[in-house]
């Protein structure tokens, strides 16, 4: 179960037009047992901004997030900027303005603690990003395998990636 804090802001541009930005600031993971009682809950503070796109509708799958649960851990997978990775939760986070600047980030929630990592490795340089089509990915619960299309920011080559979670 993933309640989120999501809102849209429409503003006027200097040239007489308007633009809409969709923001996602918080995701709450709430694990319930078979009786519907809360086992544990965790809130992740993120900063996803999708320019003039709408998350979940016209984002091309890049500006979305995915939830997966293996029974041992819960996961949130999303693209984010390298400069946001080491920031404290209360710090101001930068918005993604170009998906080729982003990397796929994995939040693993296990026993109440959160581990954050780069799904495809930490980038060696600003151009060596690896982002994925998170919204079009799939998770196979039987094998705990997450499959997506990952794109290299350096050479713009796309590949299919299978990642075993846990």
Tab-separated table of N, CA and C in Angstrom:
chain	number	residue	atom	x	y	z
A	1	UNK	N	0.852	-1.163	0.000
A	1	UNK	CA	0.000	0.000	0.000
A	1	UNK	C	0.905	1.236	0.000
A	2	UNK	N	0.675	2.164	-0.940
A	2	UNK	CA	1.569	3.309	-1.058
A	2	UNK	C	0.769	4.609	-1.160
A	3	UNK	N	0.393	5.186	-0.029
A	3	UNK	CA	-0.181	6.534	-0.124
A	3	UNK	C	0.941	7.508	-0.483
A	4	UNK	N	0.636	8.524	-1.216
A	4	UNK	CA	1.674	9.475	-1.607
A	4	UNK	C	1.175	10.897	-1.499
A	5	UNK	N	2.104	11.810	-1.400
A	5	UNK	CA	1.781	13.231	-1.447
A	5	UNK	C	2.114	13.685	-2.851
A	6	UNK	N	1.097	13.913	-3.652
A	6	UNK	CA	1.287	14.309	-5.039
A	6	UNK	C	0.386	15.495	-5.330
A	7	UNK	N	0.923	16.493	-6.018
A	7	UNK	CA	0.120	17.655	-6.360
A	7	UNK	C	0.616	18.258	-7.660
A	8	UNK	N	-0.266	19.022	-8.307
A	8	UNK	CA	0.085	19.690	-9.551
A	8	UNK	C	0.064	21.195	-9.341
A	9	UNK	N	0.973	21.866	-10.008
A	9	UNK	CA	1.034	23.323	-9.971
A	9	UNK	C	0.999	23.817	-11.407
A	10	UNK	N	0.077	24.706	-11.700
A	10	UNK	CA	0.006	25.331	-13.025
A	10	UNK	C	0.431	26.778	-12.865
A	11	UNK	N	1.320	27.216	-13.723
A	11	UNK	CA	1.827	28.580	-13.618
A	11	UNK	C	1.943	29.191	-15.003
A	12	UNK	N	1.970	30.517	-15.024
A	12	UNK	CA	2.084	31.250	-16.278
A	12	UNK	C	3.541	31.438	-16.626
A	13	UNK	N	3.828	31.278	-17.892
A	13	UNK	CA	5.196	31.520	-18.343
A	13	UNK	C	5.310	32.975	-18.779
A	14	UNK	N	6.520	33.428	-18.983
A	14	UNK	CA	6.761	34.819	-19.372
A	14	UNK	C	6.271	35.144	-20.765
A	15	UNK	N	5.925	34.151	-21.544
A	15	UNK	CA	5.521	34.386	-22.931
A	15	UNK	C	4.016	34.240	-23.129
A	16	UNK	N	3.273	34.257	-22.023
A	16	UNK	CA	1.817	34.213	-22.135
A	16	UNK	C	1.221	32.819	-22.080
A	17	UNK	N	2.027	31.793	-22.054
A	17	UNK	CA	1.520	30.431	-21.976
A	17	UNK	C	1.467	29.938	-20.544
A	18	UNK	N	1.018	28.715	-20.365
A	18	UNK	CA	1.001	28.106	-19.038
A	18	UNK	C	1.698	26.753	-19.097
A	19	UNK	N	2.142	26.318	-17.956
A	19	UNK	CA	2.786	25.001	-17.838
A	19	UNK	C	2.310	24.364	-16.546
A	20	UNK	N	2.273	23.059	-16.530
A	20	UNK	CA	1.870	22.326	-15.333
A	20	UNK	C	2.990	21.394	-14.928
A	21	UNK	N	3.336	21.420	-13.655
A	21	UNK	CA	4.348	20.515	-13.113
A	21	UNK	C	3.671	19.619	-12.079
A	22	UNK	N	4.010	18.322	-12.107
A	22	UNK	CA	3.484	17.390	-11.123
A	22	UNK	C	4.595	17.055	-10.148
A	23	UNK	N	4.323	17.196	-8.854
A	23	UNK	CA	5.304	16.945	-7.806
A	23	UNK	C	4.880	15.737	-6.978
A	24	UNK	N	5.836	14.901	-6.643
A	24	UNK	CA	5.630	13.842	-5.662
A	24	UNK	C	6.678	14.082	-4.588
A	25	UNK	N	6.240	14.289	-3.345
A	25	UNK	CA	7.165	14.601	-2.262
A	25	UNK	C	7.364	13.474	-1.271
A	26	UNK	N	6.339	12.679	-1.013
A	26	UNK	CA	6.455	11.626	-0.009
A	26	UNK	C	5.741	10.369	-0.471
A	27	UNK	N	6.321	9.244	-0.122
A	27	UNK	CA	5.696	7.945	-0.350
A	27	UNK	C	5.706	7.226	0.986
A	28	UNK	N	4.564	6.704	1.383
A	28	UNK	CA	4.477	5.944	2.631
A	28	UNK	C	4.268	4.474	2.299
A	29	UNK	N	5.116	3.633	2.857
A	29	UNK	CA	4.959	2.184	2.720
A	29	UNK	C	4.329	1.670	4.003
A	30	UNK	N	3.180	1.072	3.878
A	30	UNK	CA	2.476	0.523	5.031
A	30	UNK	C	2.248	-0.957	4.762
A	31	UNK	N	2.862	-1.812	5.574
A	31	UNK	CA	2.689	-3.254	5.425
A	31	UNK	C	1.641	-3.740	6.412
A	32	UNK	N	0.646	-4.440	5.865
A	32	UNK	CA	-0.438	-4.972	6.676
A	32	UNK	C	-0.358	-6.490	6.705
A	33	UNK	N	-0.804	-7.084	7.812
A	33	UNK	CA	-0.857	-8.546	7.873
A	33	UNK	C	-2.176	-9.039	7.289
A	34	UNK	N	-2.418	-10.336	7.315
A	34	UNK	CA	-3.622	-10.923	6.726
A	34	UNK	C	-4.905	-10.402	7.382
A	35	UNK	N	-4.833	-9.983	8.633
A	35	UNK	CA	-5.998	-9.464	9.341
A	35	UNK	C	-6.212	-7.972	9.096
A	36	UNK	N	-5.334	-7.351	8.309
A	36	UNK	CA	-5.455	-5.927	8.014
A	36	UNK	C	-4.837	-5.021	9.050
A	37	UNK	N	-4.062	-5.589	9.973
A	37	UNK	CA	-3.397	-4.784	10.989
A	37	UNK	C	-2.017	-4.358	10.496
A	38	UNK	N	-1.635	-3.144	10.867
A	38	UNK	CA	-0.343	-2.609	10.438
A	38	UNK	C	0.803	-3.370	11.101
A	39	UNK	N	1.721	-3.852	10.274
A	39	UNK	CA	2.935	-4.499	10.786
A	39	UNK	C	4.055	-3.488	10.942
A	40	UNK	N	4.224	-2.624	9.936
A	40	UNK	CA	5.207	-1.553	10.015
A	40	UNK	C	4.883	-0.511	8.952
A	41	UNK	N	5.448	0.661	9.118
A	41	UNK	CA	5.230	1.754	8.168
A	41	UNK	C	6.502	2.578	8.055
A	42	UNK	N	6.774	3.062	6.867
A	42	UNK	CA	7.951	3.885	6.592
A	42	UNK	C	7.549	4.980	5.616
A	43	UNK	N	8.022	6.197	5.836
A	43	UNK	CA	7.774	7.292	4.902
A	43	UNK	C	9.096	7.643	4.235
A	44	UNK	N	9.087	7.663	2.906
A	44	UNK	CA	10.260	8.074	2.133
A	44	UNK	C	9.988	9.462	1.577
A	45	UNK	N	10.911	10.371	1.803
A	45	UNK	CA	10.795	11.708	1.229
A	45	UNK	C	11.603	11.727	-0.051
A	46	UNK	N	10.915	11.976	-1.134
A	46	UNK	CA	11.560	12.027	-2.441
A	46	UNK	C	11.204	13.359	-3.082
A	47	UNK	N	11.767	13.639	-4.219
A	47	UNK	CA	11.395	14.837	-4.955
A	47	UNK	C	11.376	14.477	-6.425
A	48	UNK	N	10.226	14.129	-6.879
A	48	UNK	CA	10.030	13.864	-8.292
A	48	UNK	C	9.251	15.025	-8.874
A	49	UNK	N	9.751	15.615	-9.914
A	49	UNK	CA	9.039	16.656	-10.633
A	49	UNK	C	9.063	16.290	-12.090
A	50	UNK	N	7.913	16.327	-12.707
A	50	UNK	CA	7.860	15.919	-14.100
A	50	UNK	C	7.477	17.086	-14.987
A	51	UNK	N	8.319	18.077	-15.046
A	51	UNK	CA	8.146	19.204	-15.952
A	51	UNK	C	6.710	19.483	-16.323
A	52	UNK	N	6.390	19.394	-17.589
A	52	UNK	CA	5.015	19.614	-18.034
A	52	UNK	C	4.318	18.282	-18.269
A	53	UNK	N	4.864	17.227	-17.733
A	53	UNK	CA	4.266	15.907	-17.894
A	53	UNK	C	3.454	15.566	-16.649
A	54	UNK	N	2.658	14.541	-16.749
A	54	UNK	CA	1.897	14.076	-15.598
A	54	UNK	C	2.377	12.686	-15.237
A	55	UNK	N	2.776	12.506	-14.008
A	55	UNK	CA	3.256	11.208	-13.557
A	55	UNK	C	2.147	10.188	-13.730
A	56	UNK	N	2.493	9.054	-14.326
A	56	UNK	CA	1.537	7.981	-14.481
A	56	UNK	C	0.685	8.085	-15.730
A	57	UNK	N	0.806	9.174	-16.482
A	57	UNK	CA	-0.026	9.308	-17.675
A	57	UNK	C	0.823	9.520	-18.919
A	58	UNK	N	1.504	10.649	-19.016
A	58	UNK	CA	2.233	10.970	-20.237
A	58	UNK	C	3.722	11.104	-19.983
A	59	UNK	N	4.245	10.318	-19.070
A	59	UNK	CA	5.641	10.493	-18.696
A	59	UNK	C	6.590	9.574	-19.442
A	60	UNK	N	6.071	8.697	-20.270
A	60	UNK	CA	6.925	7.758	-20.971
A	60	UNK	C	7.534	6.713	-20.051
A	61	UNK	N	7.053	6.612	-18.842
A	61	UNK	CA	7.548	5.604	-17.909
A	61	UNK	C	8.785	5.992	-17.132
A	62	UNK	N	9.388	7.127	-17.429
A	62	UNK	CA	10.636	7.516	-16.787
A	62	UNK	C	10.425	8.252	-15.463
A	63	UNK	N	9.353	9.021	-15.348
A	63	UNK	CA	9.138	9.871	-14.176
A	63	UNK	C	8.223	9.222	-13.146
A	64	UNK	N	8.078	7.937	-13.204
A	64	UNK	CA	7.211	7.222	-12.296
A	64	UNK	C	8.036	6.467	-11.269
A	65	UNK	N	7.367	5.802	-10.358
A	65	UNK	CA	8.050	4.933	-9.414
A	65	UNK	C	7.339	3.593	-9.402
A	66	UNK	N	8.025	2.574	-8.948
A	66	UNK	CA	7.481	1.219	-8.917
A	66	UNK	C	7.667	0.651	-7.515
A	67	UNK	N	6.685	-0.091	-7.060
A	67	UNK	CA	6.732	-0.768	-5.767
A	67	UNK	C	6.866	-2.266	-6.008
A	68	UNK	N	7.699	-2.928	-5.216
A	68	UNK	CA	7.832	-4.388	-5.271
A	68	UNK	C	8.008	-4.908	-3.850
A	69	UNK	N	7.458	-6.088	-3.582
A	69	UNK	CA	7.603	-6.701	-2.266
A	69	UNK	C	7.970	-8.162	-2.463
A	70	UNK	N	9.092	-8.566	-1.846
A	70	UNK	CA	9.565	-9.940	-1.985
A	70	UNK	C	9.143	-10.828	-0.818
A	71	UNK	N	8.498	-10.247	0.175
A	71	UNK	CA	8.179	-10.988	1.389
A	71	UNK	C	9.231	-10.760	2.462
A	72	UNK	N	10.471	-10.512	2.038
A	72	UNK	CA	11.562	-10.189	2.965
A	72	UNK	C	11.779	-8.685	3.052
A	73	UNK	N	11.590	-7.994	1.927
A	73	UNK	CA	11.808	-6.551	1.837
A	73	UNK	C	10.765	-5.928	0.927
A	74	UNK	N	10.537	-4.635	1.139
A	74	UNK	CA	9.735	-3.831	0.219
A	74	UNK	C	10.693	-2.916	-0.525
A	75	UNK	N	10.359	-2.585	-1.762
A	75	UNK	CA	11.231	-1.759	-2.597
A	75	UNK	C	10.439	-0.657	-3.273
A	76	UNK	N	11.059	0.519	-3.359
A	76	UNK	CA	10.592	1.600	-4.216
A	76	UNK	C	11.720	1.835	-5.215
A	77	UNK	N	11.373	1.837	-6.487
A	77	UNK	CA	12.352	2.028	-7.561
A	77	UNK	C	11.925	3.262	-8.344
A	78	UNK	N	12.875	4.166	-8.571
A	78	UNK	CA	12.570	5.407	-9.282
A	78	UNK	C	13.844	5.993	-9.875
A	79	UNK	N	13.695	6.901	-10.796
A	79	UNK	CA	14.829	7.648	-11.337
A	79	UNK	C	14.990	8.927	-10.533
A	80	UNK	N	16.246	9.291	-10.265
A	80	UNK	CA	16.517	10.536	-9.550
A	80	UNK	C	17.903	11.032	-9.953
A	81	UNK	N	18.201	12.260	-9.580
A	81	UNK	CA	19.482	12.876	-9.906
A	81	UNK	C	20.573	12.444	-8.930
A	82	UNK	N	21.784	12.337	-9.425
A	82	UNK	CA	22.926	11.968	-8.595
A	82	UNK	C	23.124	12.964	-7.453
A	83	UNK	N	22.898	14.264	-7.715
A	83	UNK	CA	23.122	15.268	-6.666
A	83	UNK	C	22.115	15.165	-5.514
A	84	UNK	N	21.020	14.432	-5.701
A	84	UNK	CA	20.060	14.222	-4.613
A	84	UNK	C	20.400	13.005	-3.755
A	85	UNK	N	21.268	12.143	-4.237
A	85	UNK	CA	21.473	10.838	-3.603
A	85	UNK	C	21.930	10.931	-2.150
A	86	UNK	N	22.925	11.749	-1.854
A	86	UNK	CA	23.501	11.814	-0.507
A	86	UNK	C	22.901	12.909	0.374
A	87	UNK	N	21.866	13.591	-0.093
A	87	UNK	CA	21.282	14.680	0.686
A	87	UNK	C	20.450	14.146	1.847
A	88	UNK	N	20.435	14.924	2.920
A	88	UNK	CA	19.607	14.597	4.082
A	88	UNK	C	18.132	14.704	3.689
A	89	UNK	N	17.268	13.923	4.328
A	89	UNK	CA	15.837	13.948	3.964
A	89	UNK	C	15.193	15.322	4.023
A	90	UNK	N	15.654	16.202	4.911
A	90	UNK	CA	15.040	17.524	5.024
A	90	UNK	C	15.649	18.554	4.073
A	91	UNK	N	16.719	18.207	3.363
A	91	UNK	CA	17.386	19.135	2.447
A	91	UNK	C	16.540	19.365	1.196
A	92	UNK	N	16.779	20.492	0.551
A	92	UNK	CA	16.091	20.788	-0.701
A	92	UNK	C	16.636	19.871	-1.790
A	93	UNK	N	15.734	19.210	-2.488
A	93	UNK	CA	16.135	18.286	-3.541
A	93	UNK	C	15.936	18.939	-4.899
A	94	UNK	N	16.800	18.605	-5.851
A	94	UNK	CA	16.688	19.129	-7.205
A	94	UNK	C	15.701	18.289	-8.009
A	95	UNK	N	14.997	18.938	-8.904
A	95	UNK	CA	14.024	18.262	-9.754
A	95	UNK	C	14.693	17.759	-11.028
A	96	UNK	N	14.181	16.673	-11.543
A	96	UNK	CA	14.654	16.150	-12.829
A	96	UNK	C	14.065	17.027	-13.927
A	97	UNK	N	14.925	17.621	-14.736
A	97	UNK	CA	14.449	18.398	-15.874
A	97	UNK	C	14.758	17.692	-17.186
A	98	UNK	N	15.732	16.790	-17.154
A	98	UNK	CA	16.069	15.973	-18.319
A	98	UNK	C	16.349	14.561	-17.824
A	99	UNK	N	15.587	13.598	-18.300
A	99	UNK	CA	15.720	12.236	-17.797
A	99	UNK	C	17.114	11.671	-18.055
A	100	UNK	N	17.812	12.138	-19.060
A	100	UNK	CA	19.157	11.612	-19.329
A	100	UNK	C	20.171	12.033	-18.266
A	101	UNK	N	19.783	12.919	-17.338
A	101	UNK	CA	20.645	13.295	-16.213
A	101	UNK	C	20.414	12.408	-14.987
A	102	UNK	N	19.457	11.488	-15.076
A	102	UNK	CA	19.030	10.719	-13.906
A	102	UNK	C	19.623	9.314	-13.881
A	103	UNK	N	19.529	8.696	-12.719
A	103	UNK	CA	19.925	7.303	-12.497
A	103	UNK	C	18.772	6.587	-11.803
A	104	UNK	N	18.690	5.286	-11.969
A	104	UNK	CA	17.646	4.525	-11.294
A	104	UNK	C	18.103	4.232	-9.873
A	105	UNK	N	17.257	4.623	-8.909
A	105	UNK	CA	17.550	4.498	-7.486
A	105	UNK	C	16.644	3.434	-6.890
A	106	UNK	N	17.192	2.660	-5.969
A	106	UNK	CA	16.469	1.584	-5.310
A	106	UNK	C	16.430	1.862	-3.812
A	107	UNK	N	15.232	1.956	-3.250
A	107	UNK	CA	15.052	2.059	-1.805
A	107	UNK	C	14.609	0.684	-1.320
A	108	UNK	N	15.386	0.070	-0.460
A	108	UNK	CA	15.016	-1.211	0.131
A	108	UNK	C	14.595	-0.961	1.577
A	109	UNK	N	13.389	-1.379	1.917
A	109	UNK	CA	12.872	-1.221	3.270
A	109	UNK	C	12.758	-2.615	3.882
A	110	UNK	N	13.532	-2.829	4.958
A	110	UNK	CA	13.548	-4.136	5.616
A	110	UNK	C	13.666	-3.923	7.119
A	111	UNK	N	12.761	-4.541	7.864
A	111	UNK	CA	12.771	-4.446	9.328
A	111	UNK	C	12.806	-3.007	9.823
A	112	UNK	N	12.092	-2.110	9.137
A	112	UNK	CA	11.999	-0.723	9.571
A	112	UNK	C	13.145	0.176	9.154
A	113	UNK	N	14.188	-0.374	8.534
A	113	UNK	CA	15.291	0.482	8.083
A	113	UNK	C	15.267	0.603	6.558
A	114	UNK	N	15.786	1.723	6.074
A	114	UNK	CA	15.787	2.019	4.640
A	114	UNK	C	17.224	2.055	4.139
A	115	UNK	N	17.496	1.302	3.091
A	115	UNK	CA	18.787	1.332	2.406
A	115	UNK	C	18.558	1.893	1.010
A	116	UNK	N	19.357	2.875	0.648
A	116	UNK	CA	19.246	3.521	-0.658
A	116	UNK	C	20.468	3.147	-1.478
A	117	UNK	N	20.257	2.765	-2.739
A	117	UNK	CA	21.393	2.397	-3.600
A	117	UNK	C	21.068	2.714	-5.056
A	118	UNK	N	22.106	2.723	-5.871
A	118	UNK	CA	21.932	2.857	-7.310
A	118	UNK	C	21.646	1.470	-7.860
A	119	UNK	N	20.550	1.317	-8.572
A	119	UNK	CA	20.173	0.005	-9.079
A	119	UNK	C	21.205	-0.536	-10.070
A	120	UNK	N	21.774	0.314	-10.902
A	120	UNK	CA	22.728	-0.123	-11.920
A	120	UNK	C	24.129	0.430	-11.670
A	121	UNK	N	24.466	0.697	-10.428
A	121	UNK	CA	25.786	1.189	-10.055
A	121	UNK	C	25.869	2.702	-10.048
A	122	UNK	N	26.723	3.211	-9.166
A	122	UNK	CA	26.924	4.660	-9.067
A	122	UNK	C	27.606	5.155	-10.337
A	123	UNK	N	27.127	6.260	-10.909
A	123	UNK	CA	27.739	6.759	-12.142
A	123	UNK	C	29.167	7.245	-11.905
A	124	UNK	N	30.042	6.966	-12.858
A	124	UNK	CA	31.433	7.391	-12.753
A	124	UNK	C	31.635	8.850	-13.111
A	125	UNK	N	30.703	9.409	-13.868
A	125	UNK	CA	30.768	10.817	-14.253
A	125	UNK	C	29.346	11.317	-14.479
A	126	UNK	N	29.202	12.614	-14.674
A	126	UNK	CA	27.873	13.195	-14.879
A	126	UNK	C	27.198	12.640	-16.126
A	127	UNK	N	27.971	12.268	-17.124
A	127	UNK	CA	27.397	11.738	-18.370
A	127	UNK	C	27.177	10.228	-18.332
A	128	UNK	N	27.718	9.561	-17.330
A	128	UNK	CA	27.629	8.094	-17.262
A	128	UNK	C	26.390	7.646	-16.496
A	129	UNK	N	25.265	8.278	-16.750
A	129	UNK	CA	24.029	7.943	-16.046
A	129	UNK	C	23.412	6.663	-16.602
A	130	UNK	N	22.568	6.033	-15.777
A	130	UNK	CA	21.820	4.850	-16.202
A	130	UNK	C	20.406	4.971	-15.625
A	131	UNK	N	19.487	5.363	-16.492
A	131	UNK	CA	18.096	5.530	-16.083
A	131	UNK	C	17.260	4.448	-16.754
A	132	UNK	N	16.066	4.215	-16.206
A	132	UNK	CA	15.256	3.133	-16.758
A	132	UNK	C	13.799	3.544	-16.912
A	133	UNK	N	13.071	2.740	-17.650
A	133	UNK	CA	11.639	2.951	-17.869
A	133	UNK	C	10.884	2.323	-16.705
A	134	UNK	N	10.913	2.990	-15.580
A	134	UNK	CA	10.336	2.467	-14.343
A	134	UNK	C	8.847	2.173	-14.497
A	135	UNK	N	8.120	3.068	-15.126
A	135	UNK	CA	6.678	2.888	-15.273
A	135	UNK	C	6.287	1.732	-16.156
A	136	UNK	N	7.170	1.296	-17.012
A	136	UNK	CA	6.884	0.173	-17.910
A	136	UNK	C	7.581	-1.104	-17.478
A	137	UNK	N	8.151	-1.099	-16.281
A	137	UNK	CA	8.849	-2.288	-15.765
A	137	UNK	C	7.840	-3.288	-15.210
A	138	UNK	N	8.335	-4.484	-14.919
A	138	UNK	CA	7.484	-5.511	-14.330
A	138	UNK	C	8.245	-6.235	-13.228
A	139	UNK	N	7.507	-6.779	-12.278
A	139	UNK	CA	8.107	-7.523	-11.181
A	139	UNK	C	7.460	-8.901	-11.124
A	140	UNK	N	8.274	-9.940	-11.171
A	140	UNK	CA	7.797	-11.318	-11.087
A	140	UNK	C	7.913	-11.772	-9.639
A	141	UNK	N	6.772	-11.906	-8.968
A	141	UNK	CA	6.770	-12.282	-7.550
A	141	UNK	C	7.283	-13.700	-7.326
A	142	UNK	N	7.083	-14.581	-8.272
A	142	UNK	CA	7.520	-15.969	-8.110
A	142	UNK	C	9.042	-16.093	-8.047
A	143	UNK	N	9.746	-15.220	-8.763
A	143	UNK	CA	11.210	-15.289	-8.812
A	143	UNK	C	11.887	-14.078	-8.172
A	144	UNK	N	11.090	-13.118	-7.661
A	144	UNK	CA	11.610	-11.870	-7.091
A	144	UNK	C	12.515	-11.133	-8.079
A	145	UNK	N	12.116	-11.149	-9.345
A	145	UNK	CA	12.912	-10.541	-10.408
A	145	UNK	C	12.184	-9.331	-10.993
A	146	UNK	N	12.916	-8.226	-11.074
A	146	UNK	CA	12.426	-6.965	-11.628
A	146	UNK	C	13.029	-6.822	-13.019
A	147	UNK	N	12.194	-6.559	-14.020
A	147	UNK	CA	12.679	-6.408	-15.399
A	147	UNK	C	12.293	-5.036	-15.925
A	148	UNK	N	13.240	-4.394	-16.605
A	148	UNK	CA	12.995	-3.055	-17.139
A	148	UNK	C	13.902	-2.814	-18.344
A	149	UNK	N	13.722	-1.677	-18.971
A	149	UNK	CA	14.621	-1.224	-20.034
A	149	UNK	C	15.494	-0.140	-19.430
A	150	UNK	N	16.802	-0.332	-19.472
A	150	UNK	CA	17.747	0.630	-18.918
A	150	UNK	C	18.485	1.311	-20.066
A	151	UNK	N	18.673	2.621	-19.929
A	151	UNK	CA	19.311	3.421	-20.974
A	151	UNK	C	20.577	4.049	-20.407
A	152	UNK	N	21.655	3.954	-21.164
A	152	UNK	CA	22.913	4.587	-20.791
A	152	UNK	C	22.881	6.037	-21.263
A	153	UNK	N	23.115	6.969	-20.330
A	153	UNK	CA	23.136	8.387	-20.690
A	153	UNK	C	24.323	8.754	-21.550
A	154	UNK	N	25.387	7.946	-21.470
A	154	UNK	CA	26.602	8.223	-22.234
A	154	UNK	C	26.416	7.974	-23.719
A	155	UNK	N	25.865	6.833	-24.067
A	155	UNK	CA	25.750	6.492	-25.489
A	155	UNK	C	24.314	6.309	-25.960
A	156	UNK	N	23.345	6.542	-25.069
A	156	UNK	CA	21.913	6.455	-25.382
A	156	UNK	C	21.505	5.075	-25.896
A	157	UNK	N	22.213	4.030	-25.502
A	157	UNK	CA	21.843	2.671	-25.865
A	157	UNK	C	20.911	2.093	-24.810
A	158	UNK	N	19.879	1.406	-25.264
A	158	UNK	CA	18.913	0.787	-24.358
A	158	UNK	C	19.146	-0.718	-24.322
A	159	UNK	N	18.961	-1.278	-23.127
A	159	UNK	CA	19.109	-2.720	-22.937
A	159	UNK	C	18.033	-3.192	-21.974
A	160	UNK	N	17.682	-4.454	-22.075
A	160	UNK	CA	16.764	-5.050	-21.111
A	160	UNK	C	17.586	-5.508	-19.916
A	161	UNK	N	17.107	-5.220	-18.712
A	161	UNK	CA	17.811	-5.615	-17.504
A	161	UNK	C	16.875	-6.435	-16.613
A	162	UNK	N	17.400	-7.523	-16.058
A	162	UNK	CA	16.690	-8.328	-15.086
A	162	UNK	C	17.469	-8.217	-13.787
A	163	UNK	N	16.798	-7.804	-12.716
A	163	UNK	CA	17.460	-7.604	-11.432
A	163	UNK	C	16.779	-8.490	-10.392
A	164	UNK	N	17.557	-9.332	-9.755
A	164	UNK	CA	17.031	-10.180	-8.680
A	164	UNK	C	17.035	-9.358	-7.394
A	165	UNK	N	15.860	-9.189	-6.792
A	165	UNK	CA	15.756	-8.431	-5.545
A	165	UNK	C	15.880	-9.381	-4.365
A	166	UNK	N	16.450	-8.922	-3.280
A	166	UNK	CA	16.746	-9.679	-2.043
A	166	UNK	C	17.913	-10.514	-2.230
